[in-house]
Amino acid sequence: MINSDVFDRLDQAIDEQLADPERKLAATTQIAGMLEVAAELRHMPSEEFRSRLHNSLEEQAAALQTKAGRNHGERVVAMRRRDLEAAIMPSLFGSGNSAYPAQRANFVASFVMHSAAIALLLTSGLWMAGHRDAIVNRGVTLITGASEYVLPPATTRTGGGGGGGDKEHMAASNGSAPRFAREQITPPAIVIRNDHAKLTADATLVGPPNIVLPQTATLGDPMSNVLAPLLNGTGSGAGIGSGTGGGIGSGFGPGLGSGIGGGVGGGVYRVGGGVSAPRALYAPDPEYSDEARKAHYQGSVILWVVVDANGRPQQVKVARSLGMGLDEKAVAAVRTWKFQPAFKDGHPVAVQVNVEINFRLY
Amino acid sequence: MAAEPKPLRNVLLSPEVVTGEGVPRKVRLRALVKDTDERLLVEAAQRDPSRFAELYEQNFDRVYAYVSRRVRTREMAEDLTAEVFQQALAHLGDFEWRGVPFVGWLLRIASNALADGWKRVAREQELPADEELGSNSDLERWAMLSKLVDTLPADQKQVILRRFVDQRSIRDIALELGRSEGAVKQLQFRALQALRARVRRNHD
């Protein structure tokens, strides 16, 4: 049985301890150990504080959870957006399979340029719709083949030329030229050197086949004043005349005359027979004349143009007229054109071409 | 006589000691299980902040004991303890498990909070140096004492809380409980006697 005095002494010591925690108490062995425990119990937290802090932390956790949920939702949306972007245009969004990183700036620049191009197309389309009457179709055709448009005989030299001969001491004798053909198999000759040819073909000159020259029984150089004896001329390379090649005349090539190449006459070349076609580098469209527009007049103008060795159009003439001021407009426009000149044997040469310009109203 | 175990602080704060020689196998296993459970709990709380309450309940007594021995008043102890747990919850995502128990991180936060608090009050109050405040084994003992109070009979526990936490007189407690002062003193005596015995038993 414990004496109640012990309870009182312990309580008194606790009172003193609570009043002055630093004070050293003299106590019996029986209560000294309990005072040590009592000293530590002073630092016990209150239940009320513990519970209050618990509740406070739960509220804080709930707030964090809400925020985290919101952030998580935003992250999910962002991830989905990234996935979607990557699936649509992986290169644009930098997640392509290439070993090199995609340059987004390039794609942005490309996007801007494409957008500008689309905007330009749309605005131009709208503009065209609003100016329908004012728009004309000025189709231009550069006719470079052997012309199907037969030009009237020129009073001056207008074609190619040719020549030939057997290196004789006298000029070729007079006679008529053979017919023109696209290709030459047998050059013309007054004096036949091989009377027993196994394969025979008619002598031809290279030129438009529809050019018809007066024909006589005897082949010869139509420009020669020599009537006899019958000679092929002083030239070389077969043919007739003083030139070189398979043609007739003083020129060079399989044509007729003093020029070079196929065709008739001299001066500028025509396209073909080793002469390349000129190519238009700068070809602004001609304007539509007011008169023709008001009359809704349409059609084609064919121009006869010599493109010189510098690529400049010379001697622009109307080969087929259309009228109502469109011929003048076409000529005025073509005079401003710039060509890459025709070439023969690697050298620029003047060449005659026909240009067809179509005037159309939408 | 049984071999005295290594100080409990080493088991808690230094994982390499858990596997060290001289630590009883039972203690090593218990520490390993505790570490694993605590790690899972921390990771769960990092994913779901509402799980932090469990960490709070596990570590409250230690943190409060650590703080309360380093401040003068109960109010300061409560404020700092609250600050420690609030900061811990706010920055729980930054915690990385490196084998050190979670309470180590909490005590570091508490230490920083105390340092900040000390800067504010150092000019006015003379506070005890850290090394004078006992070792981590003392911390464990203080934390354990709080749990031991919970094991007391209800009337004894009530007397202890009123007397030491609320620091009320025997007369006030007797009036509140409707008992005589002598009975309250006896309850106080019995409670302290029981606590002392249990502390000794746990310490041994």
Coordinates of C-alpha atoms in Angstrom, one line a residue:
Chain A
M1 CA 0.0 0.0 0.0
I2 CA 1.4 3.3 -1.0
N3 CA 1.2 6.2 1.4
S4 CA -0.8 9.1 0.2
D5 CA 2.1 11.4 1.2
V6 CA 3.9 10.1 -1.8
F7 CA 1.2 11.3 -4.1
D8 CA 1.3 14.7 -2.5
R9 CA 5.1 14.9 -2.7
L10 CA 5.1 13.9 -6.3
D11 CA 2.4 16.4 -7.1
Q12 CA 4.3 19.1 -5.3
A13 CA 7.5 18.3 -7.2
I14 CA 5.6 18.3 -10.5
D15 CA 4.2 21.8 -9.6
E16 CA 7.7 23.1 -9.0
Q17 CA 8.9 21.4 -12.2
L18 CA 6.2 22.9 -14.3
A19 CA 6.8 26.3 -12.8
D20 CA 10.6 26.2 -13.4
P21 CA 11.7 23.5 -15.8
E22 CA 15.4 24.3 -15.3
R23 CA 15.3 23.8 -11.6
K24 CA 17.0 20.7 -10.2
L25 CA 14.7 19.0 -7.8
A26 CA 15.9 16.9 -4.8
A27 CA 13.6 13.9 -4.8
T28 CA 13.5 10.4 -3.4
T29 CA 14.4 7.5 -5.5
Q30 CA 10.8 6.5 -5.6
I31 CA 9.6 9.6 -7.3
A32 CA 12.8 10.7 -9.1
G33 CA 12.2 8.3 -12.0
M34 CA 8.6 9.5 -12.3
L35 CA 9.8 13.1 -12.3
E36 CA 12.0 12.3 -15.3
V37 CA 9.0 11.0 -17.1
A38 CA 7.0 14.0 -16.0
A39 CA 9.7 16.4 -17.4
E40 CA 9.3 14.8 -20.7
L41 CA 5.5 14.8 -20.6
R42 CA 5.7 18.5 -20.6
H43 CA 6.6 18.4 -24.3
M44 CA 3.7 16.2 -25.3
P45 CA 1.6 17.6 -28.1
S46 CA -2.0 18.4 -27.4
E47 CA -4.6 16.2 -29.0
E48 CA -6.4 19.2 -30.2
F49 CA -3.3 20.5 -32.1
R50 CA -2.6 17.1 -33.5
S51 CA -6.1 16.8 -34.8
R52 CA -6.2 20.4 -36.1
L53 CA -3.0 19.9 -38.0
H54 CA -4.3 16.6 -39.4
N55 CA -7.4 18.4 -40.8
S56 CA -5.3 21.2 -42.1
L57 CA -3.0 18.9 -44.0
E58 CA -6.0 17.0 -45.4
E59 CA -7.4 20.2 -46.8
Q60 CA -4.0 21.1 -48.2
A61 CA -3.7 17.6 -49.8
A62 CA -7.2 17.9 -51.3
A63 CA -6.2 21.3 -52.8
L64 CA -3.0 19.8 -54.2
Q65 CA -4.9 16.9 -55.6
T66 CA -7.3 19.2 -57.4
K67 CA -4.4 21.2 -58.8
A68 CA -2.6 18.0 -59.7
G69 CA -5.7 16.7 -61.4
R70 CA -6.1 19.9 -63.3
N71 CA -2.4 19.8 -64.3
H72 CA -2.7 16.1 -65.1
G73 CA -5.7 16.9 -67.3
E74 CA -3.8 19.7 -69.0
R75 CA -0.8 17.3 -69.5
V76 CA -3.1 14.7 -71.0
V77 CA -4.6 17.2 -73.4
A78 CA -1.2 18.5 -74.3
M79 CA 0.1 14.9 -74.9
R80 CA -2.9 14.1 -77.0
R81 CA -2.3 17.3 -79.0
R82 CA 1.3 16.4 -79.4
D83 CA 0.4 12.9 -80.5
L84 CA -2.1 14.3 -82.9
E85 CA 0.3 16.8 -84.3
A86 CA 3.0 14.2 -84.7
A87 CA 0.6 11.9 -86.5
I88 CA -0.5 14.6 -88.9
M89 CA 2.8 16.1 -89.8
P90 CA 5.7 14.4 -88.0
S91 CA 8.4 16.4 -89.9
L92 CA 6.7 19.7 -89.2
F93 CA 6.5 19.0 -85.5
G94 CA 10.1 17.7 -85.3
S95 CA 9.3 14.1 -84.5
G96 CA 10.0 12.6 -87.8
N97 CA 12.0 9.4 -88.3
S98 CA 14.9 11.2 -89.9
A99 CA 18.3 10.9 -88.4
Y100 CA 18.5 14.7 -88.5
P101 CA 16.3 17.0 -86.5
A102 CA 13.6 18.7 -88.5
Q103 CA 14.1 22.4 -88.9
R104 CA 10.8 23.9 -87.9
A105 CA 11.8 27.3 -89.3
N106 CA 12.0 25.8 -92.7
F107 CA 8.5 24.4 -92.4
V108 CA 7.2 27.7 -91.1
A109 CA 8.8 29.5 -94.1
S110 CA 7.3 26.9 -96.4
F111 CA 4.0 27.3 -94.8
V112 CA 4.1 31.1 -95.2
M113 CA 5.2 30.9 -98.8
H114 CA 2.5 28.4 -99.6
S115 CA -0.1 30.5 -97.8
A116 CA 1.0 33.5 -99.9
A117 CA 0.8 31.5 -103.1
I118 CA -2.7 30.3 -102.3
A119 CA -3.7 33.9 -101.3
L120 CA -2.3 35.1 -104.6
L121 CA -4.2 32.5 -106.5
L122 CA -7.5 33.3 -104.8
T123 CA -7.1 37.0 -105.2
S124 CA -6.1 36.7 -108.9
G125 CA -9.1 34.4 -109.4
L126 CA -11.4 36.9 -107.9
W127 CA -9.8 39.7 -109.9
M128 CA -10.2 37.7 -113.1
A129 CA -13.8 37.1 -112.3
G130 CA -14.3 40.8 -111.8
H131 CA -12.5 41.8 -115.0
R132 CA -13.8 39.1 -117.2
D133 CA -14.4 41.4 -120.2
A134 CA -11.0 42.9 -120.1
I135 CA -9.1 39.7 -120.2
V136 CA -7.9 38.5 -123.5
N137 CA -6.2 35.3 -124.5
R138 CA -3.1 36.2 -126.4
G139 CA -1.8 32.8 -127.2
V140 CA 1.5 32.9 -129.0
T141 CA 2.9 30.1 -131.1
L142 CA 6.4 30.1 -132.5
I143 CA 6.3 28.2 -135.7
T144 CA 9.6 26.6 -136.0
G145 CA 9.2 23.6 -138.3
A146 CA 9.3 23.7 -142.0
S147 CA 6.6 26.2 -142.4
E148 CA 3.2 25.1 -143.6
Y149 CA 2.5 28.8 -144.2
V150 CA 3.9 29.3 -147.6
L151 CA 5.3 32.7 -147.9
P152 CA 5.1 34.8 -151.0
P153 CA 8.3 34.7 -153.2
A154 CA 10.7 37.2 -151.8
T155 CA 12.2 40.0 -153.9
T156 CA 15.4 39.8 -152.0
R157 CA 17.3 36.9 -150.6
T158 CA 15.1 35.1 -148.2
G159 CA 16.3 31.5 -147.9
G160 CA 19.3 29.3 -147.5
G161 CA 21.5 28.2 -150.3
G162 CA 23.8 25.6 -151.5
G163 CA 26.5 24.8 -153.9
G164 CA 28.7 22.1 -155.2
G165 CA 30.6 21.1 -158.2
D166 CA 33.4 18.9 -159.4
K167 CA 36.3 21.3 -158.9
E168 CA 36.3 22.0 -162.6
H169 CA 38.0 24.9 -164.2
M170 CA 34.8 26.4 -165.6
A171 CA 31.6 27.4 -164.1
A172 CA 28.5 25.2 -164.1
S173 CA 26.3 25.4 -167.0
N174 CA 22.8 26.8 -167.0
G175 CA 19.8 24.6 -166.4
S176 CA 16.9 24.2 -164.1
A177 CA 17.1 23.1 -160.5
P178 CA 15.6 19.8 -159.4
R179 CA 12.6 19.6 -157.2
F180 CA 12.8 20.4 -153.5
A181 CA 12.5 17.6 -150.9
R182 CA 12.9 17.3 -147.1
E183 CA 15.9 15.1 -147.5
Q184 CA 18.4 14.8 -150.2
I185 CA 19.4 11.3 -151.4
T186 CA 21.1 12.3 -154.6
P187 CA 22.6 15.7 -155.2
P188 CA 22.0 17.3 -158.5
A189 CA 24.6 16.8 -161.2
I190 CA 24.9 17.9 -164.8
V191 CA 27.6 15.5 -165.6
I192 CA 26.8 12.0 -164.2
R193 CA 30.0 10.4 -163.2
N194 CA 28.6 7.0 -162.5
D195 CA 26.4 5.7 -165.3
H196 CA 25.8 2.3 -163.8
A197 CA 24.5 3.1 -160.3
K198 CA 22.8 0.1 -158.8
L199 CA 20.5 2.2 -156.7
T200 CA 19.1 5.2 -158.4
A201 CA 17.2 8.2 -156.9
D202 CA 16.0 11.4 -158.3
A203 CA 18.3 14.4 -157.6
T204 CA 16.7 16.8 -155.1
L205 CA 17.5 20.0 -153.3
V206 CA 16.7 20.4 -149.6
G207 CA 13.9 22.8 -149.1
P208 CA 10.2 23.1 -148.8
P209 CA 8.7 20.6 -151.2
N210 CA 5.9 22.9 -152.2
I211 CA 8.3 25.3 -153.7
V212 CA 8.1 24.8 -157.4
L213 CA 10.7 26.2 -159.7
P214 CA 10.5 26.2 -163.5
Q215 CA 11.7 22.9 -164.9
T216 CA 13.6 22.3 -168.1
A217 CA 15.1 19.1 -169.5
T218 CA 18.5 19.9 -168.4
L219 CA 19.7 20.2 -164.8
G220 CA 22.0 23.1 -164.1
D221 CA 22.5 26.3 -162.2
P222 CA 19.5 28.6 -163.0
M223 CA 21.7 31.6 -162.3
S224 CA 24.5 30.6 -164.6
N225 CA 25.2 32.3 -167.9
V226 CA 27.2 29.4 -169.2
L227 CA 25.2 27.4 -171.8
A228 CA 27.9 25.0 -172.8
P229 CA 29.8 22.9 -172.2
L230 CA 27.8 20.9 -169.6
L231 CA 29.8 21.1 -166.5
N232 CA 29.1 20.6 -162.7
G233 CA 31.2 23.7 -161.8
T234 CA 34.2 24.7 -159.8
G235 CA 32.8 23.8 -156.4
S236 CA 33.2 20.7 -154.4
G237 CA 31.2 18.0 -152.6
A238 CA 28.9 17.1 -155.4
G239 CA 26.1 19.3 -156.7
I240 CA 26.3 22.1 -159.1
G241 CA 28.0 25.4 -159.0
S242 CA 30.9 27.1 -157.3
G243 CA 29.9 26.3 -153.7
T244 CA 30.4 23.4 -151.5
G245 CA 27.9 20.6 -150.7
G246 CA 25.1 18.9 -152.5
G247 CA 23.2 22.0 -153.7
I248 CA 23.2 24.3 -156.6
G249 CA 24.9 27.7 -156.6
S250 CA 27.7 29.5 -154.8
G251 CA 26.6 28.7 -151.3
F252 CA 27.2 25.9 -148.9
G253 CA 24.8 23.1 -148.4
P254 CA 22.1 21.2 -150.2
G255 CA 19.9 24.2 -151.1
L256 CA 19.8 26.5 -154.0
G257 CA 21.6 29.9 -154.1
S258 CA 24.3 31.7 -152.4
G259 CA 23.3 31.1 -148.8
I260 CA 24.0 28.3 -146.5
G261 CA 21.9 25.2 -145.9
G262 CA 18.7 24.1 -147.4
G263 CA 16.2 26.3 -149.1
V264 CA 16.4 28.9 -151.8
G265 CA 18.4 32.0 -152.2
G266 CA 20.8 33.4 -149.5
G267 CA 20.6 35.5 -146.3
V268 CA 19.1 34.1 -143.2
Y269 CA 18.6 30.4 -142.4
R270 CA 15.5 28.6 -141.9
V271 CA 15.0 26.2 -139.1
G272 CA 16.0 22.6 -140.0
G273 CA 18.9 21.1 -141.8
G274 CA 21.3 21.6 -138.9
V275 CA 19.8 24.9 -137.8
S276 CA 18.2 24.9 -134.3
A277 CA 15.1 26.8 -133.6
P278 CA 15.4 30.1 -131.7
R279 CA 13.7 30.1 -128.3
A280 CA 11.8 33.0 -126.9
L281 CA 13.3 34.2 -123.6
Y282 CA 11.2 37.3 -123.1
A283 CA 7.9 37.3 -124.8
P284 CA 5.3 39.8 -123.4
D285 CA 1.8 39.4 -124.6
P286 CA 0.5 42.0 -127.1
E287 CA -2.3 44.2 -126.0
Y288 CA -5.8 43.8 -127.3
S289 CA -6.9 46.8 -129.4
D290 CA -9.9 48.7 -128.1
E291 CA -11.7 48.3 -131.4
A292 CA -11.3 44.6 -131.5
R293 CA -12.3 44.2 -127.9
K294 CA -15.5 46.2 -128.4
A295 CA -16.3 44.2 -131.5
H296 CA -15.4 40.9 -129.7
Y297 CA -13.2 40.2 -132.6
Q298 CA -10.9 37.2 -132.3
G299 CA -8.4 35.4 -134.5
S300 CA -4.8 34.7 -135.2
V301 CA -2.0 36.9 -136.6
I302 CA 1.0 35.2 -138.2
L303 CA 4.1 37.2 -138.3
W304 CA 7.2 36.7 -140.3
V305 CA 10.2 37.3 -138.1
V306 CA 13.9 37.2 -138.6
V307 CA 15.7 36.5 -135.3
D308 CA 19.2 37.7 -135.7
A309 CA 22.3 36.2 -134.2
N310 CA 21.9 38.4 -131.1
G311 CA 18.4 37.0 -130.5
R312 CA 16.7 40.3 -131.5
P313 CA 13.7 40.2 -133.8
Q314 CA 14.3 42.0 -137.1
Q315 CA 12.1 42.5 -140.1
V316 CA 8.9 41.8 -138.3
K317 CA 6.2 41.5 -141.0
V318 CA 2.7 40.4 -141.0
A319 CA 2.3 37.1 -142.9
R320 CA -1.4 36.7 -142.1
S321 CA -3.3 39.7 -141.2
L322 CA -6.2 39.9 -138.7
G323 CA -7.1 43.5 -138.8
M324 CA -8.8 45.8 -136.3
G325 CA -5.5 47.0 -135.0
L326 CA -4.4 43.6 -133.8
D327 CA -1.7 43.3 -136.4
E328 CA 0.0 46.4 -135.2
K329 CA -0.4 45.3 -131.6
A330 CA 1.2 42.0 -132.4
V331 CA 4.0 43.5 -134.4
A332 CA 4.7 46.0 -131.6
A333 CA 4.8 43.3 -129.0
V334 CA 7.0 40.9 -131.0
R335 CA 9.5 43.7 -131.6
T336 CA 10.1 43.8 -127.9
W337 CA 10.8 40.1 -127.7
K338 CA 14.2 38.6 -126.9
F339 CA 15.2 35.2 -128.2
Q340 CA 17.9 32.7 -127.6
P341 CA 19.3 32.8 -131.2
A342 CA 19.3 29.8 -133.5
F343 CA 22.5 27.8 -133.8
K344 CA 24.2 26.1 -136.6
D345 CA 27.4 24.2 -136.1
G346 CA 27.7 25.8 -132.6
H347 CA 27.5 29.4 -133.9
P348 CA 24.5 31.7 -133.5
V349 CA 22.9 32.5 -136.9
A350 CA 20.1 34.6 -138.1
V351 CA 17.0 32.6 -138.8
Q352 CA 13.6 33.2 -140.1
V353 CA 10.6 32.0 -138.2
N354 CA 6.9 32.5 -138.2
V355 CA 5.1 33.6 -135.1
E356 CA 1.4 32.9 -134.6
I357 CA -0.4 35.1 -132.1
N358 CA -3.9 34.1 -131.1
F359 CA -6.2 36.8 -129.9
R360 CA -9.1 35.4 -127.9
L361 CA -11.7 37.1 -125.7
Y362 CA -13.1 35.1 -122.8
Chain B
M1 CA 22.0 -10.9 -20.3
A2 CA 21.0 -10.1 -23.8
A3 CA 23.4 -8.1 -26.0
E4 CA 22.5 -4.4 -26.0
P5 CA 21.3 -3.4 -29.5
K6 CA 22.9 -0.6 -31.5
P7 CA 21.3 2.7 -30.9
L8 CA 18.0 2.8 -32.7
R9 CA 18.9 6.0 -34.5
N10 CA 21.5 4.1 -36.6
V11 CA 18.9 1.6 -37.6
L12 CA 16.6 4.3 -38.7
L13 CA 18.8 6.8 -40.2
S14 CA 21.6 4.8 -41.7
P15 CA 20.6 1.9 -44.0
E16 CA 24.1 0.5 -44.2
V17 CA 24.0 -0.2 -40.5
V18 CA 20.9 -2.2 -41.0
T19 CA 23.0 -4.9 -42.6
G20 CA 26.0 -4.3 -40.4
E21 CA 27.5 -6.7 -38.0
G22 CA 26.5 -6.4 -34.4
V23 CA 22.9 -5.4 -35.2
P24 CA 20.5 -8.1 -34.0
R25 CA 19.0 -10.0 -36.9
K26 CA 15.5 -9.3 -35.6
V27 CA 16.2 -5.6 -35.6
R28 CA 17.7 -5.7 -39.1
L29 CA 14.6 -7.5 -40.5
R30 CA 12.3 -5.1 -38.8
A31 CA 14.2 -2.1 -40.2
L32 CA 14.1 -3.6 -43.7
V33 CA 10.4 -4.2 -43.5
K34 CA 9.8 -0.7 -42.2
D35 CA 11.9 0.8 -45.0
T36 CA 10.0 -1.0 -47.6
D37 CA 6.6 -0.1 -46.2
E38 CA 7.6 3.5 -45.7
R39 CA 9.0 3.7 -49.2
L40 CA 5.7 2.4 -50.7
L41 CA 3.8 4.8 -48.5
V42 CA 5.9 7.8 -49.7
E43 CA 5.5 6.8 -53.3
A44 CA 1.7 6.4 -52.8
A45 CA 1.6 9.8 -51.2
Q46 CA 3.5 11.3 -54.0
R47 CA 0.9 10.0 -56.4
D48 CA -2.0 10.7 -54.2
P49 CA -1.5 13.6 -51.6
S50 CA -4.4 12.3 -49.5
R51 CA -2.1 9.4 -48.5
F52 CA 0.1 11.9 -46.7
A53 CA -2.0 11.6 -43.6
E54 CA -0.5 8.2 -42.9
L55 CA 3.0 9.6 -43.1
Y56 CA 1.9 12.4 -40.8
E57 CA 0.5 10.0 -38.2
Q58 CA 3.7 7.9 -38.4
N59 CA 6.1 10.8 -37.9
F60 CA 4.2 13.4 -36.0
D61 CA 5.5 12.4 -32.6
R62 CA 9.1 12.5 -33.7
V63 CA 8.9 15.8 -35.4
Y64 CA 7.0 17.4 -32.6
A65 CA 9.4 16.0 -30.0
Y66 CA 12.4 17.3 -32.1
V67 CA 10.9 20.7 -32.4
S68 CA 9.4 21.1 -28.9
R69 CA 12.8 20.5 -27.2
R70 CA 14.3 23.3 -29.3
V71 CA 11.8 26.1 -28.6
R72 CA 10.6 27.8 -25.5
T73 CA 6.9 27.8 -25.9
R74 CA 4.2 25.3 -26.9
E75 CA 2.9 27.8 -29.4
M76 CA 6.2 28.0 -31.2
A77 CA 6.5 24.2 -31.2
E78 CA 3.1 23.8 -32.7
D79 CA 3.7 26.5 -35.3
L80 CA 7.0 25.0 -36.4
T81 CA 5.6 21.5 -36.5
A82 CA 2.7 22.6 -38.6
E83 CA 5.2 24.4 -40.9
V84 CA 7.3 21.3 -41.2
F85 CA 4.4 19.1 -42.3
Q86 CA 2.9 21.7 -44.6
Q87 CA 6.2 22.2 -46.4
A88 CA 6.8 18.4 -46.6
L89 CA 3.4 18.0 -48.2
A90 CA 3.9 20.8 -50.6
H91 CA 7.3 19.5 -51.7
L92 CA 6.6 15.8 -51.4
G93 CA 7.2 15.4 -55.1
D94 CA 10.9 16.5 -54.6
F95 CA 11.6 13.7 -52.1
E96 CA 13.7 11.0 -53.6
W97 CA 14.1 7.7 -51.7
R98 CA 17.8 7.1 -51.1
G99 CA 17.5 4.6 -48.3
V100 CA 17.2 7.3 -45.6
P101 CA 13.9 7.1 -43.7
F102 CA 11.3 9.7 -44.4
V103 CA 11.6 11.2 -40.9
G104 CA 15.2 12.2 -41.7
W105 CA 13.8 14.4 -44.5
L106 CA 11.2 15.8 -42.1
L107 CA 13.8 16.6 -39.5
R108 CA 15.9 18.4 -42.0
I109 CA 12.9 20.6 -42.9
A110 CA 12.4 21.1 -39.2
S111 CA 16.0 22.0 -38.7
N112 CA 15.8 24.6 -41.5
A113 CA 12.6 26.0 -40.1
L114 CA 14.1 26.2 -36.6
A115 CA 17.2 27.9 -38.1
D116 CA 14.9 30.5 -39.7
G117 CA 12.9 30.8 -36.4
W118 CA 16.1 31.2 -34.4
K119 CA 17.3 34.0 -36.6
R120 CA 14.1 35.8 -35.7
V121 CA 14.1 35.3 -32.0
A122 CA 17.8 34.8 -31.3
R123 CA 18.2 38.4 -30.3
E124 CA 15.4 38.2 -27.7
Q125 CA 15.8 34.7 -26.3
E126 CA 18.6 32.5 -25.4
L127 CA 17.9 29.1 -26.9
P128 CA 19.7 25.9 -26.2
A129 CA 22.4 24.6 -28.5
D130 CA 21.5 21.7 -30.7
E131 CA 24.0 19.3 -29.2
E132 CA 22.6 19.9 -25.7
L133 CA 19.2 18.6 -26.8
G134 CA 19.9 14.9 -26.7
S135 CA 20.6 12.3 -29.3
N136 CA 18.3 10.6 -31.8
S137 CA 17.7 7.8 -29.3
D138 CA 16.3 10.5 -27.0
L139 CA 14.1 11.6 -29.9
E140 CA 12.8 8.1 -30.3
R141 CA 12.2 7.8 -26.5
W142 CA 10.2 11.0 -26.5
A143 CA 8.2 10.0 -29.5
M144 CA 7.5 6.6 -27.9
L145 CA 6.4 8.3 -24.6
S146 CA 3.6 9.9 -26.5
K147 CA 2.4 6.6 -27.8
L148 CA 2.7 5.0 -24.3
V149 CA 0.4 7.7 -22.9
D150 CA -2.3 6.4 -25.3
T151 CA -2.0 2.9 -23.8
L152 CA -2.9 4.2 -20.3
P153 CA -6.3 3.7 -18.9
A154 CA -8.7 6.5 -19.9
D155 CA -8.8 8.2 -16.5
Q156 CA -5.1 8.2 -16.1
K157 CA -4.5 9.4 -19.6
Q158 CA -7.0 12.2 -19.1
V159 CA -5.2 13.3 -15.9
I160 CA -1.8 13.2 -17.6
L161 CA -3.0 15.3 -20.6
R162 CA -4.7 17.8 -18.3
R163 CA -1.8 18.0 -16.0
F164 CA 1.1 18.2 -18.5
V165 CA -0.2 19.2 -21.8
D166 CA -2.8 21.7 -20.5
Q167 CA -0.7 22.3 -17.4
R168 CA -3.7 22.6 -15.2
S169 CA -3.7 22.2 -11.4
I170 CA -4.9 19.1 -9.5
R171 CA -7.8 21.1 -8.2
D172 CA -9.0 22.1 -11.7
I173 CA -8.7 18.6 -12.9
A174 CA -10.6 17.3 -9.9
L175 CA -13.4 19.7 -10.5
E176 CA -13.5 18.9 -14.2
L177 CA -13.5 15.1 -13.6
G178 CA -15.8 15.4 -10.6
R179 CA -13.3 13.5 -8.4
S180 CA -11.4 14.3 -5.2
E181 CA -8.0 15.9 -5.4
G182 CA -6.5 12.9 -3.7
A183 CA -8.0 10.6 -6.3
V184 CA -6.6 12.7 -9.1
K185 CA -3.1 12.7 -7.4
Q186 CA -3.3 9.0 -7.1
L187 CA -4.2 8.7 -10.8
Q188 CA -1.3 10.9 -11.7
F189 CA 1.0 8.8 -9.6
R190 CA -0.2 5.5 -11.1
A191 CA 0.1 6.9 -14.6
L192 CA 3.6 8.1 -14.1
Q193 CA 4.6 4.9 -12.5
A194 CA 3.2 2.9 -15.4
L195 CA 4.9 5.1 -18.0
R196 CA 8.2 4.9 -16.3
A197 CA 8.0 1.1 -16.1
R198 CA 7.1 0.9 -19.8
V199 CA 9.8 3.3 -20.9
R200 CA 12.3 1.2 -19.0
R201 CA 10.9 -2.0 -20.5
N202 CA 11.1 -0.6 -24.0
H203 CA 14.6 0.8 -23.4
D204 CA 15.9 -2.5 -22.2

